[in-house]
Amino acid sequence: MEACSKAKFQRYGSRKVGLLLDLVRGKSVKAAEGMIPFTGLRCSELVQKTIHSAASNLQVKSGKKLDFSKVYIKEAYANIGPMKHLKRVQPGPQGRAMPYKKSVCHLTVIVSDEKKGARPAKGGLK
């Protein structure tokens, strides 16, 4: 069974959030929540809340108490959000107004209560 959690219009760059998601993808929720605070990234609280929300959504969906060490992060990715979301200007040359370009991202985490199957060895079937 799978459950999803999304955090939209977050004020972090999608590349910086993606670095943290690469670390936790495929790990259990408990292991991921244990290592996220030690990364030193500003977006770590956002990622931790989204992962915990997805795990809680799975718990509600299944209707029973789950052990988060047996719930795995199946997919985790961050997409680019709109750049025109923040309407502020900065003075530019010759009296012009230069708009701010602030990064916004959409974060999606999908968790599952079953671990992915093992990948086949390189070289195909033997």
N, C-alpha and C. Protein backbone atom coordinates (compact mmCIF):
# COMPACT_ATOMS: atom_id res chain seq x y z
N MET A 1 0.84 -1.17 0.00
CA MET A 1 0.00 0.00 0.00
C MET A 1 0.89 1.24 0.00
N GLU A 2 0.44 2.27 -0.68
CA GLU A 2 1.21 3.50 -0.79
C GLU A 2 0.42 4.69 -0.27
N ALA A 3 1.14 5.71 0.14
CA ALA A 3 0.53 6.97 0.53
C ALA A 3 1.44 8.10 0.09
N CYS A 4 0.84 9.27 -0.15
CA CYS A 4 1.57 10.39 -0.73
C CYS A 4 1.40 11.63 0.15
N SER A 5 2.39 12.49 0.12
CA SER A 5 2.31 13.78 0.79
C SER A 5 2.98 14.82 -0.10
N LYS A 6 2.35 15.99 -0.24
CA LYS A 6 2.90 17.05 -1.09
C LYS A 6 3.02 18.34 -0.29
N ALA A 7 4.10 19.06 -0.54
CA ALA A 7 4.29 20.39 0.03
C ALA A 7 4.53 21.32 -1.16
N LYS A 8 3.57 22.19 -1.42
CA LYS A 8 3.67 23.04 -2.60
C LYS A 8 4.04 24.47 -2.23
N PHE A 9 4.65 25.17 -3.18
CA PHE A 9 5.02 26.58 -3.06
C PHE A 9 5.93 26.84 -1.86
N GLN A 10 6.93 26.00 -1.68
CA GLN A 10 7.88 26.16 -0.58
C GLN A 10 9.05 27.02 -1.04
N ARG A 11 9.54 27.91 -0.19
CA ARG A 11 10.55 28.89 -0.56
C ARG A 11 11.97 28.33 -0.48
N TYR A 12 12.21 27.26 -1.18
CA TYR A 12 13.54 26.67 -1.28
C TYR A 12 13.78 26.30 -2.74
N GLY A 13 15.03 26.27 -3.14
CA GLY A 13 15.36 25.86 -4.49
C GLY A 13 15.18 24.36 -4.66
N SER A 14 14.69 23.95 -5.82
CA SER A 14 14.41 22.53 -6.03
C SER A 14 15.70 21.70 -6.07
N ARG A 15 16.81 22.29 -6.50
CA ARG A 15 18.07 21.55 -6.53
C ARG A 15 18.59 21.28 -5.12
N LYS A 16 18.43 22.25 -4.22
CA LYS A 16 18.91 22.08 -2.84
C LYS A 16 18.05 21.06 -2.09
N VAL A 17 16.75 21.08 -2.32
CA VAL A 17 15.87 20.10 -1.69
C VAL A 17 16.15 18.72 -2.29
N GLY A 18 16.43 18.68 -3.59
CA GLY A 18 16.73 17.41 -4.26
C GLY A 18 17.97 16.73 -3.72
N LEU A 19 18.97 17.51 -3.29
CA LEU A 19 20.17 16.93 -2.68
C LEU A 19 19.82 16.13 -1.43
N LEU A 20 18.93 16.67 -0.62
CA LEU A 20 18.52 15.99 0.61
C LEU A 20 17.65 14.78 0.29
N LEU A 21 16.80 14.89 -0.71
CA LEU A 21 15.93 13.78 -1.07
C LEU A 21 16.72 12.60 -1.65
N ASP A 22 17.84 12.89 -2.31
CA ASP A 22 18.69 11.82 -2.82
C ASP A 22 19.28 10.98 -1.69
N LEU A 23 19.50 11.61 -0.54
CA LEU A 23 20.06 10.88 0.61
C LEU A 23 19.06 9.91 1.22
N VAL A 24 17.78 10.27 1.24
CA VAL A 24 16.79 9.48 1.98
C VAL A 24 15.98 8.55 1.10
N ARG A 25 16.04 8.70 -0.20
CA ARG A 25 15.24 7.87 -1.11
C ARG A 25 15.63 6.40 -0.95
N GLY A 26 14.61 5.53 -0.73
CA GLY A 26 14.84 4.10 -0.58
C GLY A 26 15.06 3.64 0.85
N LYS A 27 15.23 4.56 1.78
CA LYS A 27 15.47 4.21 3.18
C LYS A 27 14.14 4.12 3.94
N SER A 28 14.18 3.58 5.13
CA SER A 28 12.98 3.54 5.95
C SER A 28 12.72 4.94 6.52
N VAL A 29 11.48 5.19 6.91
CA VAL A 29 11.11 6.50 7.42
C VAL A 29 11.86 6.80 8.71
N LYS A 30 12.00 5.79 9.56
CA LYS A 30 12.70 6.00 10.84
C LYS A 30 14.17 6.34 10.61
N ALA A 31 14.82 5.65 9.68
CA ALA A 31 16.23 5.93 9.37
C ALA A 31 16.38 7.31 8.75
N ALA A 32 15.45 7.67 7.89
CA ALA A 32 15.51 8.99 7.23
C ALA A 32 15.31 10.11 8.24
N GLU A 33 14.34 9.95 9.14
CA GLU A 33 14.10 10.98 10.15
C GLU A 33 15.27 11.09 11.12
N GLY A 34 16.03 10.02 11.27
CA GLY A 34 17.20 10.06 12.14
C GLY A 34 18.38 10.79 11.53
N MET A 35 18.53 10.73 10.21
CA MET A 35 19.70 11.33 9.59
C MET A 35 19.47 12.73 9.03
N ILE A 36 18.24 13.13 8.81
CA ILE A 36 17.95 14.44 8.22
C ILE A 36 18.43 15.61 9.09
N PRO A 37 18.24 15.61 10.42
CA PRO A 37 18.67 16.77 11.20
C PRO A 37 20.18 17.02 11.18
N PHE A 38 20.97 16.02 10.84
CA PHE A 38 22.41 16.16 10.86
C PHE A 38 23.00 16.58 9.51
N THR A 39 22.16 16.86 8.54
CA THR A 39 22.67 17.26 7.22
C THR A 39 23.12 18.71 7.20
N GLY A 40 22.53 19.55 8.03
CA GLY A 40 22.93 20.95 8.09
C GLY A 40 22.30 21.83 7.02
N LEU A 41 21.31 21.32 6.30
CA LEU A 41 20.63 22.12 5.28
C LEU A 41 19.41 22.82 5.87
N ARG A 42 19.09 23.99 5.35
CA ARG A 42 17.96 24.75 5.88
C ARG A 42 16.62 24.09 5.59
N CYS A 43 16.56 23.35 4.49
CA CYS A 43 15.30 22.73 4.09
C CYS A 43 15.04 21.40 4.81
N SER A 44 15.89 21.03 5.75
CA SER A 44 15.75 19.72 6.40
C SER A 44 14.45 19.60 7.20
N GLU A 45 13.99 20.68 7.81
CA GLU A 45 12.74 20.63 8.57
C GLU A 45 11.55 20.39 7.64
N LEU A 46 11.55 21.04 6.49
CA LEU A 46 10.49 20.86 5.51
C LEU A 46 10.43 19.42 5.02
N VAL A 47 11.57 18.85 4.69
CA VAL A 47 11.62 17.48 4.19
C VAL A 47 11.19 16.50 5.27
N GLN A 48 11.62 16.74 6.50
CA GLN A 48 11.26 15.84 7.60
C GLN A 48 9.75 15.86 7.85
N LYS A 49 9.14 17.05 7.82
CA LYS A 49 7.70 17.15 8.03
C LYS A 49 6.92 16.46 6.92
N THR A 50 7.39 16.59 5.69
CA THR A 50 6.69 15.98 4.56
C THR A 50 6.79 14.46 4.61
N ILE A 51 7.95 13.94 4.98
CA ILE A 51 8.12 12.48 5.11
C ILE A 51 7.24 11.95 6.23
N HIS A 52 7.23 12.63 7.36
CA HIS A 52 6.39 12.20 8.49
C HIS A 52 4.90 12.26 8.13
N SER A 53 4.51 13.28 7.37
CA SER A 53 3.12 13.40 6.93
C SER A 53 2.73 12.25 6.01
N ALA A 54 3.62 11.88 5.09
CA ALA A 54 3.33 10.77 4.19
C ALA A 54 3.20 9.46 4.97
N ALA A 55 4.07 9.25 5.95
CA ALA A 55 4.00 8.04 6.77
C ALA A 55 2.71 8.01 7.59
N SER A 56 2.31 9.15 8.11
CA SER A 56 1.06 9.22 8.87
C SER A 56 -0.15 8.99 7.96
N ASN A 57 -0.07 9.49 6.72
CA ASN A 57 -1.15 9.24 5.76
C ASN A 57 -1.29 7.74 5.48
N LEU A 58 -0.16 7.04 5.38
CA LEU A 58 -0.19 5.59 5.17
C LEU A 58 -0.80 4.88 6.37
N GLN A 59 -0.49 5.36 7.57
CA GLN A 59 -1.04 4.77 8.79
C GLN A 59 -2.56 4.92 8.83
N VAL A 60 -3.06 6.10 8.45
CA VAL A 60 -4.51 6.33 8.43
C VAL A 60 -5.16 5.50 7.33
N LYS A 61 -4.49 5.41 6.19
CA LYS A 61 -5.02 4.67 5.05
C LYS A 61 -5.14 3.17 5.35
N SER A 62 -4.15 2.63 6.08
CA SER A 62 -4.17 1.21 6.40
C SER A 62 -5.11 0.90 7.57
N GLY A 63 -5.36 1.89 8.43
CA GLY A 63 -6.28 1.70 9.54
C GLY A 63 -5.67 1.00 10.74
N LYS A 64 -4.35 0.89 10.79
CA LYS A 64 -3.69 0.26 11.94
C LYS A 64 -2.38 0.97 12.23
N LYS A 65 -1.89 0.76 13.44
CA LYS A 65 -0.62 1.38 13.85
C LYS A 65 0.52 0.70 13.13
N LEU A 66 1.38 1.50 12.47
CA LEU A 66 2.50 0.95 11.72
C LEU A 66 3.82 1.28 12.40
N ASP A 67 4.77 0.39 12.25
CA ASP A 67 6.13 0.63 12.71
C ASP A 67 6.86 1.36 11.60
N PHE A 68 7.33 2.60 11.86
CA PHE A 68 7.93 3.41 10.82
C PHE A 68 9.28 2.86 10.35
N SER A 69 9.85 1.90 11.07
CA SER A 69 11.08 1.29 10.58
C SER A 69 10.79 0.29 9.46
N LYS A 70 9.50 -0.03 9.25
CA LYS A 70 9.12 -0.95 8.17
C LYS A 70 8.35 -0.23 7.07
N VAL A 71 8.36 1.10 7.11
CA VAL A 71 7.75 1.91 6.06
C VAL A 71 8.88 2.57 5.30
N TYR A 72 8.89 2.40 3.97
CA TYR A 72 10.01 2.85 3.15
C TYR A 72 9.61 3.99 2.22
N ILE A 73 10.57 4.85 1.94
CA ILE A 73 10.34 5.97 1.02
C ILE A 73 10.52 5.43 -0.39
N LYS A 74 9.43 5.33 -1.11
CA LYS A 74 9.47 4.75 -2.45
C LYS A 74 9.92 5.79 -3.48
N GLU A 75 9.31 6.97 -3.43
CA GLU A 75 9.67 8.06 -4.35
C GLU A 75 9.76 9.35 -3.56
N ALA A 76 10.68 10.20 -3.95
CA ALA A 76 10.82 11.53 -3.35
C ALA A 76 11.46 12.43 -4.39
N TYR A 77 10.76 13.51 -4.73
CA TYR A 77 11.30 14.43 -5.73
C TYR A 77 10.79 15.84 -5.48
N ALA A 78 11.54 16.80 -6.02
CA ALA A 78 11.17 18.22 -5.91
C ALA A 78 11.13 18.81 -7.31
N ASN A 79 10.03 19.45 -7.66
CA ASN A 79 9.86 20.11 -8.95
C ASN A 79 9.97 21.62 -8.78
N ILE A 80 10.27 22.29 -9.88
CA ILE A 80 10.37 23.74 -9.86
C ILE A 80 8.97 24.36 -9.83
N GLY A 81 8.78 25.35 -8.97
CA GLY A 81 7.52 26.06 -8.90
C GLY A 81 7.59 27.34 -9.72
N PRO A 82 6.54 28.15 -9.68
CA PRO A 82 6.52 29.37 -10.48
C PRO A 82 7.47 30.43 -9.94
N MET A 83 8.11 31.17 -10.84
CA MET A 83 9.04 32.23 -10.44
C MET A 83 8.32 33.55 -10.20
N LYS A 84 7.12 33.73 -10.73
CA LYS A 84 6.41 35.00 -10.62
C LYS A 84 5.55 35.07 -9.37
N HIS A 85 5.79 34.18 -8.42
CA HIS A 85 4.96 34.12 -7.22
C HIS A 85 5.19 35.32 -6.30
N LEU A 86 6.43 35.80 -6.21
CA LEU A 86 6.77 36.89 -5.29
C LEU A 86 6.80 38.20 -6.06
N LYS A 87 5.91 39.13 -5.73
CA LYS A 87 5.83 40.38 -6.47
C LYS A 87 6.53 41.49 -5.70
N ARG A 88 7.85 41.54 -5.86
CA ARG A 88 8.68 42.58 -5.25
C ARG A 88 9.62 43.08 -6.33
N VAL A 89 10.07 44.32 -6.18
CA VAL A 89 11.01 44.87 -7.15
C VAL A 89 12.22 45.45 -6.44
N GLN A 90 13.32 45.51 -7.18
CA GLN A 90 14.58 46.06 -6.69
C GLN A 90 14.98 47.16 -7.68
N PRO A 91 15.55 48.25 -7.21
CA PRO A 91 15.93 49.31 -8.14
C PRO A 91 17.00 48.84 -9.13
N GLY A 92 16.81 49.20 -10.38
CA GLY A 92 17.76 48.83 -11.43
C GLY A 92 18.41 50.08 -12.03
N PRO A 93 19.22 49.90 -13.04
CA PRO A 93 19.90 51.05 -13.65
C PRO A 93 18.93 51.96 -14.40
N GLN A 94 19.22 53.26 -14.42
CA GLN A 94 18.45 54.29 -15.13
C GLN A 94 17.00 54.34 -14.66
N GLY A 95 16.77 54.10 -13.37
CA GLY A 95 15.44 54.24 -12.79
C GLY A 95 14.49 53.09 -13.08
N ARG A 96 14.97 52.00 -13.61
CA ARG A 96 14.11 50.85 -13.92
C ARG A 96 13.84 50.04 -12.65
N ALA A 97 12.78 49.23 -12.72
CA ALA A 97 12.45 48.32 -11.62
C ALA A 97 12.79 46.90 -12.06
N MET A 98 13.62 46.24 -11.30
CA MET A 98 14.03 44.86 -11.61
C MET A 98 13.33 43.92 -10.63
N PRO A 99 12.49 42.99 -11.12
CA PRO A 99 11.77 42.09 -10.20
C PRO A 99 12.69 41.06 -9.58
N TYR A 100 12.35 40.66 -8.34
CA TYR A 100 13.07 39.58 -7.67
C TYR A 100 12.74 38.27 -8.37
N LYS A 101 13.69 37.37 -8.41
CA LYS A 101 13.44 36.01 -8.89
C LYS A 101 13.75 35.06 -7.75
N LYS A 102 12.75 34.74 -6.99
CA LYS A 102 12.92 33.85 -5.83
C LYS A 102 12.51 32.43 -6.21
N SER A 103 13.27 31.47 -5.74
CA SER A 103 13.01 30.07 -6.06
C SER A 103 11.85 29.53 -5.24
N VAL A 104 11.00 28.76 -5.88
CA VAL A 104 9.87 28.09 -5.24
C VAL A 104 9.86 26.66 -5.74
N CYS A 105 9.57 25.71 -4.86
CA CYS A 105 9.54 24.31 -5.30
C CYS A 105 8.31 23.60 -4.77
N HIS A 106 7.98 22.49 -5.45
CA HIS A 106 6.92 21.59 -5.04
C HIS A 106 7.57 20.27 -4.65
N LEU A 107 7.34 19.82 -3.43
CA LEU A 107 7.96 18.61 -2.90
C LEU A 107 6.92 17.50 -2.82
N THR A 108 7.26 16.31 -3.31
CA THR A 108 6.36 15.16 -3.29
C THR A 108 7.10 13.96 -2.70
N VAL A 109 6.48 13.29 -1.73
CA VAL A 109 7.06 12.10 -1.11
C VAL A 109 6.00 11.00 -1.14
N ILE A 110 6.39 9.81 -1.64
CA ILE A 110 5.51 8.65 -1.67
C ILE A 110 6.17 7.55 -0.85
N VAL A 111 5.43 7.03 0.15
CA VAL A 111 5.95 5.97 1.01
C VAL A 111 5.14 4.69 0.78
N SER A 112 5.77 3.57 1.10
CA SER A 112 5.13 2.27 0.93
C SER A 112 5.50 1.38 2.11
N ASP A 113 4.60 0.43 2.42
CA ASP A 113 4.89 -0.47 3.53
C ASP A 113 5.63 -1.73 3.07
N GLU A 114 5.95 -1.81 1.79
CA GLU A 114 6.73 -2.94 1.30
C GLU A 114 7.99 -2.43 0.61
N LYS A 115 9.10 -3.08 0.86
CA LYS A 115 10.37 -2.66 0.29
C LYS A 115 10.43 -3.05 -1.18
N LYS A 116 11.14 -2.25 -1.96
CA LYS A 116 11.30 -2.57 -3.38
C LYS A 116 12.03 -3.89 -3.53
N GLY A 117 11.71 -4.59 -4.61
CA GLY A 117 12.39 -5.85 -4.89
C GLY A 117 13.85 -5.60 -5.29
N ALA A 118 14.66 -6.64 -5.17
CA ALA A 118 16.07 -6.51 -5.52
C ALA A 118 16.22 -6.33 -7.02
N ARG A 119 17.18 -5.51 -7.42
CA ARG A 119 17.43 -5.28 -8.83
C ARG A 119 18.22 -6.47 -9.40
N PRO A 120 17.99 -6.78 -10.67
CA PRO A 120 18.77 -7.88 -11.26
C PRO A 120 20.22 -7.48 -11.42
N ALA A 121 21.10 -8.46 -11.38
CA ALA A 121 22.54 -8.19 -11.52
C ALA A 121 22.84 -7.68 -12.91
N LYS A 122 23.95 -6.95 -13.04
CA LYS A 122 24.35 -6.44 -14.34
C LYS A 122 24.71 -7.60 -15.26
N GLY A 123 24.42 -7.42 -16.54
CA GLY A 123 24.75 -8.47 -17.49
C GLY A 123 23.54 -9.30 -17.87
N GLY A 124 22.37 -8.99 -17.32
CA GLY A 124 21.16 -9.71 -17.70
C GLY A 124 21.01 -11.05 -16.99
N LEU A 125 20.11 -11.86 -17.52
CA LEU A 125 19.84 -13.17 -16.94
C LEU A 125 20.91 -14.18 -17.31
N LYS A 126 21.24 -15.05 -16.39
CA LYS A 126 22.22 -16.10 -16.67
C LYS A 126 21.69 -17.43 -16.27
